[in-house]
Short mmCIF file of C-alpha atoms and ligand atoms in Angstrom, two decimals:
data_model
loop_
_atom_site.label_atom_id
_atom_site.label_comp_id
_atom_site.label_asym_id
_atom_site.label_seq_id
_atom_site.Cartn_x
_atom_site.Cartn_y
_atom_site.Cartn_z
CA MET Q 1 16.13 0.14 -4.73
CA ALA Q 2 12.84 -0.63 -4.89
CA SER Q 3 10.28 1.09 -3.14
CA THR Q 4 8.23 -1.13 -1.00
CA ILE Q 5 5.41 -1.17 1.22
CA ALA Q 6 7.80 -0.01 3.72
CA SER Q 7 9.35 2.79 2.01
CA ARG Q 8 5.99 4.33 0.60
CA ARG Q 9 4.06 3.99 4.15
CA LEU Q 10 7.27 6.22 5.68
CA PHE Q 11 6.87 8.54 2.65
CA HIS Q 12 3.43 9.28 3.60
CA GLU Q 13 4.37 9.24 7.27
CA TYR Q 14 6.88 12.32 6.85
CA LYS Q 15 4.74 13.83 4.04
CA LEU Q 16 1.94 13.55 6.58
CA LEU Q 17 3.80 15.09 9.55
CA THR Q 18 5.61 17.87 8.12
CA SER Q 19 1.98 19.63 6.59
CA ASN Q 20 0.41 19.05 9.98
CA PRO Q 21 3.13 18.29 12.44
CA PRO Q 22 2.13 17.85 15.85
CA ASP Q 23 3.59 20.14 18.77
CA GLY Q 24 6.51 20.44 19.82
CA ILE Q 25 7.53 17.16 17.76
CA THR Q 26 9.94 17.36 14.04
CA ALA Q 27 10.79 14.42 12.84
CA GLY Q 28 12.17 12.81 9.47
CA PRO Q 29 14.46 10.99 7.49
CA VAL Q 30 18.14 12.21 8.27
CA SER Q 31 18.64 11.50 4.15
CA GLU Q 32 16.35 10.52 1.17
CA ASP Q 33 19.01 7.83 0.17
CA ASP Q 34 17.53 5.46 3.55
CA ILE Q 35 14.21 6.36 4.33
CA PHE Q 36 14.42 3.62 7.28
CA LEU Q 37 16.43 6.18 9.72
CA TRP Q 38 14.90 9.18 10.59
CA GLU Q 39 16.10 11.70 13.57
CA ALA Q 40 13.35 13.14 15.92
CA LEU Q 41 13.35 16.34 17.80
CA ILE Q 42 11.06 16.22 21.09
CA GLN Q 43 10.33 19.44 22.89
CA GLY Q 44 10.48 18.69 26.70
CA PRO Q 45 6.21 19.11 28.20
CA ASP Q 46 5.47 22.01 29.32
CA GLY Q 47 5.10 21.75 32.97
CA THR Q 48 7.81 19.16 33.88
CA PRO Q 49 11.30 19.70 34.99
CA PHE Q 50 12.48 18.76 31.00
CA GLU Q 51 10.33 22.09 30.30
CA GLY Q 52 12.81 23.97 27.85
CA GLY Q 53 14.58 20.69 26.72
CA ILE Q 54 14.66 19.91 22.82
CA PHE Q 55 15.33 16.14 22.97
CA PRO Q 56 17.56 14.77 19.53
CA ALA Q 57 16.36 10.81 18.82
CA GLU Q 58 16.77 8.18 16.25
CA LEU Q 59 14.33 6.57 15.09
CA LYS Q 60 15.20 2.78 13.20
CA PHE Q 61 12.45 1.34 11.17
CA PRO Q 62 12.77 -2.28 10.45
CA LYS Q 63 12.46 -3.72 6.94
CA ASP Q 64 8.88 -5.19 7.68
CA TYR Q 65 7.47 -1.59 8.88
CA PRO Q 66 5.07 -1.98 10.30
CA LEU Q 67 4.64 -5.08 10.61
CA ASN Q 68 7.06 -5.03 13.48
CA PRO Q 69 7.85 -0.90 14.97
CA PRO Q 70 10.69 1.19 15.02
CA SER Q 71 13.91 1.57 17.69
CA MET Q 72 13.83 5.23 19.58
CA ARG Q 73 17.25 6.34 21.26
CA PHE Q 74 17.65 9.51 22.56
CA THR Q 75 20.59 10.82 21.33
CA SER Q 76 21.55 13.12 23.94
CA GLU Q 77 21.52 12.34 28.26
CA VAL Q 78 18.12 12.14 29.24
CA TRP Q 79 17.63 11.19 33.02
CA HIS Q 80 14.64 9.30 33.20
CA PRO Q 81 13.21 6.09 33.87
CA ASN Q 82 12.09 4.55 31.04
CA VAL Q 83 15.53 5.45 29.38
CA TYR Q 84 18.17 3.46 29.56
CA PRO Q 85 21.33 4.93 30.01
CA THR Q 86 22.28 4.22 26.17
CA GLY Q 87 19.34 6.55 25.37
CA LEU Q 88 16.64 3.90 24.07
CA VAL Q 89 13.60 4.10 24.99
CA CYS Q 90 11.39 1.39 26.31
CA ILE Q 91 7.54 2.17 26.07
CA SER Q 92 5.18 -0.32 25.24
CA ILE Q 93 3.87 1.24 22.30
CA LEU Q 94 7.81 0.38 20.70
CA HIS Q 95 7.49 -3.59 21.52
CA ALA Q 96 5.63 -5.54 18.93
CA PRO Q 97 2.58 -7.75 20.32
CA GLY Q 98 3.75 -11.22 20.53
CA ASP Q 99 7.24 -9.29 22.21
CA ASP Q 100 6.60 -8.13 25.73
CA PRO Q 101 10.17 -8.31 27.73
CA ASN Q 102 8.23 -6.91 31.30
CA HIS Q 103 5.71 -8.84 31.12
CA TYR Q 104 2.74 -6.30 32.31
CA GLU Q 105 1.69 -4.66 29.15
CA LYS Q 106 -1.37 -4.74 27.78
CA ALA Q 107 -1.94 -6.00 24.23
CA SER Q 108 -3.77 -2.93 23.36
CA GLU Q 109 -0.32 -0.67 24.23
CA ARG Q 110 2.05 -2.33 22.14
CA TRP Q 111 2.67 -2.08 18.54
CA SER Q 112 0.24 -2.49 15.59
CA PRO Q 113 0.37 -1.47 11.93
CA ILE Q 114 -2.01 1.32 12.69
CA GLN Q 115 -0.01 3.08 14.84
CA SER Q 116 2.61 5.76 13.78
CA VAL Q 117 5.60 7.75 14.44
CA GLU Q 118 3.26 10.59 15.09
CA LYS Q 119 1.62 8.38 17.91
CA ILE Q 120 5.06 6.98 19.09
CA LEU Q 121 6.30 10.95 19.24
CA ILE Q 122 3.24 11.94 21.08
CA SER Q 123 3.46 8.59 23.80
CA VAL Q 124 7.64 9.45 24.50
CA MET Q 125 6.76 13.44 25.16
CA SER Q 126 3.80 11.95 27.86
CA MET Q 127 6.42 9.13 28.71
CA LEU Q 128 8.38 12.60 30.04
CA ALA Q 129 5.70 14.18 32.10
CA GLU Q 130 4.43 10.75 33.16
CA PRO Q 131 7.53 8.33 34.04
CA ASN Q 132 5.61 4.49 34.79
CA ASP Q 133 8.19 3.14 37.17
CA GLU Q 134 6.61 -0.78 36.96
CA SER Q 135 9.59 -2.00 35.15
CA PRO Q 136 11.90 0.81 34.70
CA ALA Q 137 15.33 0.61 31.90
CA ASN Q 138 17.28 3.17 34.28
CA ILE Q 139 16.93 1.99 37.66
CA GLU Q 140 18.66 5.36 38.97
CA ALA Q 141 16.17 7.21 37.51
CA ALA Q 142 13.71 5.10 38.58
CA LYS Q 143 14.80 4.96 42.14
CA MET Q 144 15.57 9.08 42.68
CA TRP Q 145 12.37 9.67 40.93
CA ARG Q 146 9.90 7.78 43.25
CA ASP Q 147 12.05 8.14 46.56
CA ARG Q 148 13.81 11.50 45.72
CA ARG Q 149 11.58 13.99 43.47
CA GLU Q 150 13.27 17.09 43.92
CA GLU Q 151 16.87 15.28 43.04
CA PHE Q 152 15.19 13.96 40.03
CA GLU Q 153 14.08 17.38 39.12
CA ARG Q 154 17.05 19.20 39.72
CA VAL Q 155 19.61 16.13 37.87
CA VAL Q 156 16.65 16.99 34.53
CA ARG Q 157 16.91 20.11 34.86
CA GLU Q 158 20.41 20.53 35.34
CA GLY Q 159 21.24 18.21 31.78
CA VAL Q 160 18.70 20.39 30.14
CA ARG Q 161 20.25 23.52 30.90
CA ARG Q 162 23.91 21.35 29.87
CA SER Q 163 22.39 20.43 26.91
CA LEU Q 164 21.76 23.65 25.53
CA GLY Q 165 24.79 25.02 26.52
CA VAL Q 166 23.51 27.26 29.45
CA SER Q 167 24.84 25.89 32.80
CA MET G 1 15.34 4.29 -4.10
CA ASP G 2 13.29 5.23 -6.88
CA SER G 3 10.46 7.39 -5.36
CA SER G 4 10.75 10.77 -4.14
CA PHE G 5 9.53 11.39 -0.68
CA ASP G 6 6.33 13.15 -2.65
CA VAL G 7 3.46 10.70 -2.51
CA PRO G 8 -0.13 11.90 -3.63
CA ASP G 9 -2.06 11.80 0.20
CA PRO G 10 -4.76 13.32 1.40
CA SER G 11 -3.26 16.84 3.06
CA ASP G 12 -3.42 17.43 -0.75
CA TRP G 13 -6.85 18.79 -0.42
CA LEU G 14 -5.89 20.73 3.16
CA GLU G 15 -4.89 23.71 0.42
CA THR G 16 -7.62 23.83 -1.92
CA PRO G 17 -11.33 24.81 -1.84
CA VAL G 18 -12.43 21.22 -0.98
CA SER G 19 -10.42 20.24 1.72
CA GLN G 20 -13.87 18.23 2.84
CA LEU G 21 -12.53 15.72 1.15
CA ALA G 22 -9.29 15.19 2.82
CA PRO G 23 -11.02 12.59 4.89
CA VAL G 24 -13.03 11.31 2.27
CA GLU G 25 -9.42 10.24 0.23
CA GLN G 26 -8.52 9.08 4.10
CA ALA G 27 -11.19 6.48 4.20
CA LEU G 28 -10.33 4.83 1.32
CA ARG G 29 -7.03 4.27 2.59
CA CYS G 30 -5.28 1.31 4.39
CA GLN G 31 -4.11 1.95 7.69
CA VAL G 32 -1.33 -0.61 7.67
CA CYS G 33 0.11 0.75 4.17
CA LYS G 34 -1.62 3.99 3.70
CA ASP G 35 -2.22 3.77 0.00
CA PHE G 36 -5.67 3.55 -1.67
CA PHE G 37 -7.14 0.32 -0.65
CA ASP G 38 -5.74 -2.14 -3.05
CA THR G 39 -8.17 -5.79 -3.48
CA PRO G 40 -9.83 -4.32 -0.18
CA MET G 41 -10.71 -7.40 2.46
CA ILE G 42 -12.85 -7.34 5.07
CA THR G 43 -12.27 -9.21 8.70
CA SER G 44 -14.50 -10.88 10.79
CA CYS G 45 -14.72 -7.93 12.89
CA SER G 46 -14.83 -5.45 9.98
CA HIS G 47 -11.85 -4.05 9.34
CA THR G 48 -10.90 -3.37 5.59
CA PHE G 49 -7.62 -3.41 4.87
CA CYS G 50 -5.75 -4.60 1.16
CA SER G 51 -5.41 -8.39 1.03
CA LEU G 52 -1.70 -8.45 0.78
CA CYS G 53 -1.58 -6.38 4.18
CA ILE G 54 -3.84 -8.00 5.78
CA ARG G 55 -2.23 -11.04 4.89
CA ARG G 56 1.42 -10.32 5.80
CA CYS G 57 0.08 -8.77 9.65
CA LEU G 58 -2.46 -12.20 9.91
CA THR G 59 0.85 -14.32 9.01
CA ASN G 60 3.21 -12.16 11.00
CA ASP G 61 1.06 -12.08 14.67
CA GLY G 62 -2.20 -13.37 13.83
CA ARG G 63 -3.94 -10.29 14.86
CA CYS G 64 -5.88 -7.37 13.47
CA PRO G 65 -4.25 -4.57 13.02
CA THR G 66 -7.23 -2.15 14.16
CA CYS G 67 -9.24 -4.19 16.80
CA ARG G 68 -6.69 -6.39 18.04
CA ALA G 69 -8.92 -9.54 17.71
CA GLN G 70 -7.81 -12.42 16.57
CA ASP G 71 -8.79 -13.64 13.01
CA GLN G 72 -7.80 -15.95 10.05
CA GLU G 73 -6.85 -15.51 6.57
CA MET G 74 -9.22 -17.74 5.26
CA LYS G 75 -12.27 -15.84 7.65
CA LEU G 76 -10.77 -12.58 5.05
CA ARG G 77 -13.98 -11.43 2.12
CA PRO G 78 -13.50 -9.01 -0.32
CA ASN G 79 -15.15 -5.51 0.11
CA SER G 80 -16.03 -4.90 -3.40
CA ILE G 81 -18.09 -1.77 -2.61
CA VAL G 82 -14.90 -0.51 -1.51
CA GLN G 83 -12.60 -1.74 -4.60
CA GLU G 84 -15.53 0.62 -6.40
CA LEU G 85 -15.18 3.63 -4.12
CA VAL G 86 -11.65 3.41 -4.71
CA ASP G 87 -11.51 2.83 -8.29
CA ALA G 88 -13.91 5.88 -8.85
CA PHE G 89 -12.40 8.08 -6.34
CA GLN G 90 -9.14 7.45 -7.94
CA THR G 91 -10.02 8.36 -11.60
CA ALA G 92 -12.31 11.45 -10.18
CA ARG G 93 -8.77 12.74 -8.22
CA PRO G 94 -6.92 14.60 -10.59
CA VAL G 95 -9.21 16.39 -12.11
CA ILE G 96 -11.16 18.23 -8.65
CA LEU G 97 -7.83 17.98 -7.16
CA GLN G 98 -6.86 20.22 -10.40
CA LEU G 99 -9.98 22.64 -9.87
CA GLY G 100 -9.32 23.00 -6.88
CA LYS G 101 -6.18 24.18 -7.57
CA ASP G 102 -7.31 26.44 -10.32
CA ALA G 103 -9.49 27.72 -8.13
CA LYS G 104 -7.68 28.63 -5.78
CA ALA G 105 -4.84 30.34 -7.59
CA SER G 106 -7.09 32.68 -9.00
CA ARG G 107 -8.65 33.35 -5.63
CA ASP G 108 -5.07 34.69 -4.52
CA SER G 109 -3.53 35.75 -7.82
CA GLY G 110 0.05 35.68 -7.47
CA GLY G 111 -0.25 33.24 -4.13
CA ARG G 112 1.94 30.05 -4.63
CA GLY G 113 0.29 27.20 -5.73
CA LYS G 114 1.70 23.78 -5.48
CA LYS G 115 3.38 21.96 -8.31
CA ARG G 116 3.10 18.91 -7.31
CA LYS G 117 2.94 15.98 -10.52
CA VAL G 118 -0.39 14.26 -9.56
CA ASP G 119 0.14 10.91 -10.34
CA ASP G 120 -1.29 7.75 -8.54
CA THR G 121 -1.16 5.41 -10.74
CA ASP G 122 2.08 4.08 -9.71
CA PHE G 123 0.59 0.22 -9.53
CA GLU G 124 -1.09 0.32 -12.30
CA GLU G 125 1.11 1.15 -15.26
CA ASP G 126 2.70 -2.10 -16.02
CA GLU G 127 -1.07 -3.96 -16.52
CA GLU G 128 -0.88 -3.96 -20.32
CA ASP G 129 2.51 -4.62 -21.33
CA GLU G 130 3.09 -7.95 -20.10
CA GLU G 131 1.77 -11.16 -21.27
CA ASP G 132 3.06 -14.20 -20.12
CA GLU G 133 2.50 -17.37 -21.61
CA GLU G 134 4.09 -19.33 -18.32
CA ASP G 135 1.21 -17.75 -16.37
CA GLU G 136 -1.55 -20.13 -16.24
CA GLY G 137 -4.46 -18.95 -14.56
CA VAL G 138 -3.28 -15.32 -13.82
CA GLU G 139 -4.98 -13.70 -16.51
CA ASN G 140 -4.38 -9.99 -17.18
CA THR G 141 -8.47 -8.44 -17.25
CA ARG G 142 -7.71 -4.87 -17.43
CA SER G 143 -10.99 -5.20 -20.00
CA GLU G 144 -12.78 -7.23 -17.54
CA ARG G 145 -12.60 -5.04 -14.54
CA ARG G 146 -16.15 -5.32 -14.17
CA LYS G 147 -16.06 -9.09 -14.08
CA THR G 148 -19.28 -11.09 -12.48
CA ARG G 149 -19.10 -13.32 -10.02
CA SER G 150 -18.98 -16.31 -11.38
CA GLN G 151 -15.34 -14.86 -12.76
CA CYS G 152 -14.51 -14.07 -9.68
CA LYS G 153 -15.46 -17.89 -8.24
CA SER G 154 -12.24 -19.25 -10.27
CA HIS G 155 -9.77 -16.65 -8.33
CA SER G 156 -11.18 -18.02 -5.01
CA THR G 157 -10.90 -21.94 -6.54
CA SER G 158 -7.57 -20.96 -7.66
CA HIS G 159 -6.79 -19.52 -4.15
CA GLU G 160 -7.76 -22.55 -2.32
CA MET G 161 -6.30 -24.97 -4.38
CA ILE G 162 -2.78 -23.38 -2.76
CA MET G 163 -4.42 -23.60 0.41
CA ALA G 164 -5.32 -27.25 -0.30
CA GLN G 165 -1.43 -27.85 -1.34
CA ALA G 166 -0.38 -25.82 1.80
CA VAL G 167 -2.46 -28.41 4.44
CA ASP G 168 -1.11 -31.38 1.78
CA ASP G 169 2.43 -30.43 2.12
CA ASP G 170 1.37 -30.78 5.68
CA LYS G 171 0.91 -33.83 5.82
CA ASP G 172 4.47 -35.19 4.46
CA GLY G 173 5.82 -32.60 6.27
CA ASP G 174 6.70 -35.25 9.45
CA PHE G 175 10.44 -34.96 8.84
CA GLN G 176 11.59 -32.15 6.07
CA PRO G 177 15.30 -32.09 6.12
CA ASP G 178 16.73 -28.66 4.30
CA ASN G 179 17.14 -29.95 1.16
CA ALA G 180 13.46 -31.33 0.73
CA LEU G 181 12.30 -27.62 1.75
CA ARG G 182 14.45 -26.19 -1.13
CA LYS G 183 13.06 -28.10 -3.46
CA LYS G 184 9.67 -27.44 -2.65
CA LEU G 185 10.84 -23.83 -3.45
CA SER G 186 12.14 -24.54 -6.88
CA ASP G 187 8.54 -26.43 -7.66
CA LEU G 188 7.04 -23.38 -6.78
CA GLY G 189 9.39 -21.61 -9.36
CA ILE G 190 10.58 -19.33 -6.39
CA PRO G 191 14.79 -18.85 -5.46
CA ASN G 192 15.77 -21.51 -2.92
CA GLY G 193 18.86 -20.53 -2.10
CA GLY G 194 19.31 -19.66 1.93
CA PRO G 195 19.98 -20.71 5.22
CA ARG G 196 16.32 -22.04 6.76
CA ALA G 197 14.82 -18.89 8.17
CA LEU G 198 15.19 -16.63 5.33
CA LEU G 199 13.25 -20.22 3.10
CA ILE G 200 10.25 -20.39 5.49
CA ARG G 201 9.75 -16.34 5.34
CA ARG G 202 10.62 -15.94 1.76
CA HIS G 203 7.69 -19.18 1.30
CA THR G 204 5.27 -17.53 3.45
CA GLU G 205 5.88 -14.09 2.00
CA TRP G 206 5.07 -16.01 -2.02
CA ILE G 207 1.92 -17.82 0.06
CA ASN G 208 0.28 -14.15 0.40
CA LEU G 209 1.41 -12.70 -2.71
CA VAL G 210 -0.30 -15.67 -4.30
CA ASN G 211 -3.36 -15.09 -2.43
CA ALA G 212 -3.82 -11.88 -2.68
CA ASN G 213 -3.01 -11.96 -6.22
CA CYS G 214 -5.68 -14.28 -6.80
CA ASP G 215 -8.31 -11.83 -4.68
CA SER G 216 -7.28 -9.53 -7.13
CA ARG G 217 -9.87 -8.20 -9.97
CA ARG G 218 -6.40 -7.51 -11.55
CA PRO G 219 -4.45 -10.25 -11.15
CA ARG G 220 -0.81 -9.31 -11.66
CA THR G 221 1.75 -12.13 -13.89
CA LYS G 222 3.62 -14.00 -12.41
CA ARG G 223 6.98 -12.37 -13.38
CA GLU G 224 5.39 -9.60 -11.69
CA LEU G 225 4.77 -11.48 -8.35
CA LEU G 226 8.48 -12.76 -9.00
CA HIS G 227 9.64 -9.44 -9.00
CA GLU G 228 8.07 -8.53 -5.97
CA LEU G 229 9.72 -11.79 -4.43
CA ASP G 230 13.05 -10.42 -5.05
CA VAL G 231 12.30 -6.81 -3.61
CA TRP G 232 11.55 -8.36 -0.62
CA ASP G 233 14.31 -10.83 -0.65
CA LYS G 234 16.76 -7.47 -1.49
CA THR G 235 15.07 -5.96 1.62
CA GLN G 236 13.61 -7.93 4.97
CA GLY G 237 14.66 -11.06 3.28
CA ARG G 238 18.63 -9.09 3.94
CA GLN G 239 17.13 -8.28 6.82
CA ILE G 240 16.27 -11.41 8.49
CA LEU G 241 19.51 -13.46 6.80
CA ASN G 242 21.81 -10.16 9.22
CA SER G 243 20.05 -10.78 12.09
CA SER G 244 20.52 -14.73 11.86
CA SER G 245 24.03 -14.91 10.88
CA GLY G 246 25.02 -12.39 13.12
CA GLY G 247 23.62 -14.13 16.18
CA VAL G 248 22.33 -11.03 17.60
CA SER G 249 19.15 -11.58 19.89
CA SER G 250 16.90 -8.20 20.36
CA SER G 251 18.27 -7.68 24.14
CA SER G 252 21.82 -7.26 22.50
CA VAL G 253 19.52 -3.79 21.00
CA MET G 254 19.54 -3.03 24.77
CA ASN G 255 23.17 -3.35 25.78
CA LYS G 256 24.48 -2.09 22.26
CA ASP G 257 27.28 0.32 23.08
CA PHE G 258 26.03 3.95 21.17
CA ASP G 259 28.00 6.97 21.47
CA GLY G 260 25.55 9.43 20.81
CA ALA G 261 27.33 12.10 21.93
CA ALA G 262 29.74 11.69 18.84
CA TRP G 263 27.13 10.50 16.93
CA ALA G 264 25.36 14.31 17.95
CA ALA G 265 28.37 16.04 17.36
CA SER G 266 29.25 14.60 13.68
CA HIS G 267 25.39 15.67 12.65
CA ASP G 268 25.64 19.14 13.90
CA ASN G 269 24.94 20.80 11.46
CA GLU G 270 21.38 19.02 10.92
CA PHE G 271 20.49 19.39 14.33
CA GLN G 272 21.19 23.34 14.55
CA SER G 273 18.46 23.84 11.43
CA LEU G 274 16.41 20.87 13.56
CA ILE G 275 16.42 22.63 16.76
CA ALA G 276 16.44 26.06 15.21
CA ARG G 277 12.99 24.65 13.34
CA ALA G 278 11.39 23.22 16.67
CA ARG G 279 12.70 26.58 18.56
CA GLY G 280 11.24 28.59 16.08
CA LYS G 281 7.90 26.42 16.46
CA ALA G 282 7.77 26.35 20.08
CA LYS G 283 8.76 29.70 21.75
CA PRO G 284 9.50 28.19 25.15
CA LYS G 285 8.51 30.59 27.48
CA THR G 286 12.00 29.81 30.35
CA GLU G 287 14.13 32.26 29.31
CA ASP G 288 16.90 30.67 31.24
CA ALA G 289 16.60 27.91 29.05
CA GLY G 290 18.94 30.91 26.23
CA GLY G 291 19.06 31.79 22.50
CA THR G 292 15.40 31.08 22.44
CA ASP G 293 13.79 33.50 20.14
CA GLN G 294 15.15 32.48 17.22
CA PRO G 295 12.89 33.66 14.49
CA ASP G 296 10.91 31.65 13.25
CA VAL G 297 11.87 28.97 10.29
CA PRO G 298 9.12 27.74 8.02
CA ALA G 299 9.15 23.77 8.15
CA PRO G 300 10.59 21.96 4.95
CA ASP G 301 8.00 22.13 2.32
CA HIS G 302 8.62 18.62 0.93
CA ALA G 303 5.40 18.71 -0.84
CA SER G 304 6.35 21.36 -2.93
CA GLY G 305 8.79 18.62 -4.05
CA ASN G 306 12.11 19.86 -3.09
CA GLY G 307 13.06 17.48 0.20
CA SER G 308 16.58 17.85 -0.72
CA ARG G 309 19.20 19.25 2.39
CA PRO G 310 22.58 19.78 2.10
CA ASP G 311 25.35 17.50 2.75
CA GLU G 312 21.88 14.64 2.86
CA SER G 313 24.39 11.92 1.36
CA SER G 314 27.37 11.85 3.21
CA LEU G 315 25.44 12.26 6.55
CA SER G 316 23.49 8.92 6.17
CA LYS G 317 26.46 7.42 4.81
CA ALA G 318 27.87 8.35 8.07
CA HIS G 319 24.94 6.46 9.14
CA THR G 320 24.43 3.45 8.46
CA GLU G 321 28.29 2.66 8.97
CA GLY G 322 28.39 4.15 12.54
CA ILE G 323 24.95 1.86 13.03
CA ASN G 324 25.39 -1.00 11.19
CA HIS G 325 22.87 -3.93 11.84
CA LEU G 326 20.75 -4.07 14.26
CA PRO G 327 18.76 -6.77 14.24
CA LEU G 328 15.26 -6.99 13.93
CA PRO G 329 12.63 -6.28 17.42
CA ASN G 330 11.69 -9.52 16.98
CA GLY G 331 13.62 -12.60 16.15
CA VAL G 332 12.59 -14.95 13.37
CA ASN G 333 11.81 -17.07 16.11
CA ASP G 334 8.78 -15.14 17.48
CA HIS G 335 7.53 -15.42 13.80
CA LEU G 336 7.19 -19.11 13.70
CA SER G 337 6.01 -19.67 17.05
CA PRO G 338 3.37 -22.41 17.19
CA ASN G 339 -0.39 -20.55 16.53
CA ASP G 340 -3.45 -22.07 16.21
CA GLN G 341 -4.90 -19.17 14.32
CA ALA G 342 -1.68 -19.14 11.46
CA PRO G 343 -2.92 -19.93 8.19
CA PRO G 344 -2.36 -24.17 6.83
CA MET G 345 1.09 -23.32 4.91
CA GLN G 346 2.96 -21.83 8.34
CA ALA G 347 1.92 -24.15 10.57
CA SER G 348 2.80 -26.71 8.10
CA PHE G 349 6.72 -25.06 8.66
CA VAL G 350 5.92 -24.62 12.20
CA ASP G 351 6.04 -28.46 12.70
CA LEU G 352 8.90 -28.40 10.12
CA GLU G 353 10.89 -26.15 12.55
CA ALA G 354 10.10 -28.19 15.18
CA GLU G 355 11.29 -31.29 13.56
CA GLY G 356 14.49 -29.52 12.38
ZN1 ZN O 401 -2.83 -1.86 2.38
ZN1 ZN O 402 -10.66 -5.62 14.11
#
């Protein structure tokens, strides 16, 4: 298949991510055959109930990337107000400018072609540390986070331990 | 895929004694495509991108990618000093990089040098081997790099002709059924097959390609542009086809039943090595996380050109079969929504769409 702007751009991003990876983040294409499908690992931020966890996710890029953002989905359980039960991550940087399902995001926070995989993953890391309950993807998790914080943190910690096989 | 993971980029300087050149190179690259500026154009908000990149962005959402200000294609102006800087830097790059590597190698005497092919000329290689008689107005100009302003004008004239033609089309576009649209595409000499949504997007892409080519000091032949359009058809075009024929909306992504656990389990090995790497790098403090004191596993050095991992081809097959046909995050219709900042060509199609 011919190399396109999208695939060259993804090669560039991958090279930068491997030569200078941000703390707690690993990401790259699943294979050389399909540069449009990546997997990522995000470390739970310190000082949060997600600490110690390693959260795998997949990123799927549209063929017109970077005009439009990838979708991102956790492939292990993540109990969090901004993560759908299916694992799909719902934060503003993953929404195209013309596409505001929640009608509250500022255009400046949303996707633009100068954003990057690295910025997405860093945003997701800070999302883990600071949930946004204004328009939750997981309503149960959002309620629990708001009203029963201790229970929320316990559920998250149990999930982390389960995922590491030490519960 | 015809290219490896090995693309020249600013990080190539980091392992040389002249790492200060990394930010210099960074500044000479477009933030949209990450390549060296190709026909740089400056927006009215004073941001610079490749002509084709910014035209695609503006036809996509009408905003500057950097500052999100609204802008119009007709306000773009060439940023010619940037083109000269890029040309000069690209000529100097392999030489300085080699000097830097040699200096580094002799300094470490026996330290490993990165064995990389210096290849940043991908976009120029076809320049001389095609002369095409059909290409009226799109001359090959390698010998004319130092173009005078008057010569540039001839390009902007042909550019304006295309824009003017677009406006013209708009006037008689009160009612244009699909076959009129198809005829228009065949008149332009581009493929005219496929559903309406695809025809419209293909036409937009063609206009962007032609206009960017008119901006360029090294215009490509029509045959090369057609090839590029063909690549577009096989990638983005196919994606548009999938998302419109499947009738899936972006909301179905949210509801899509995805068996994450099974997927993760079937790629266990891959994850184990990634996890080992992440843990090795991160060294978590909490002991109850269990099994965290693995040795540091170095990240794969794809810069060395060794990008392959075991079992990859089989993995990727499984992936693409398992999670197929994810629709565009943005439906095709998003791109056709009325937008007073849109270039004339697109505006004409907005009208057509409303009528059709
Ligand atoms: Zn560019
Ligand atoms: Zn701007």
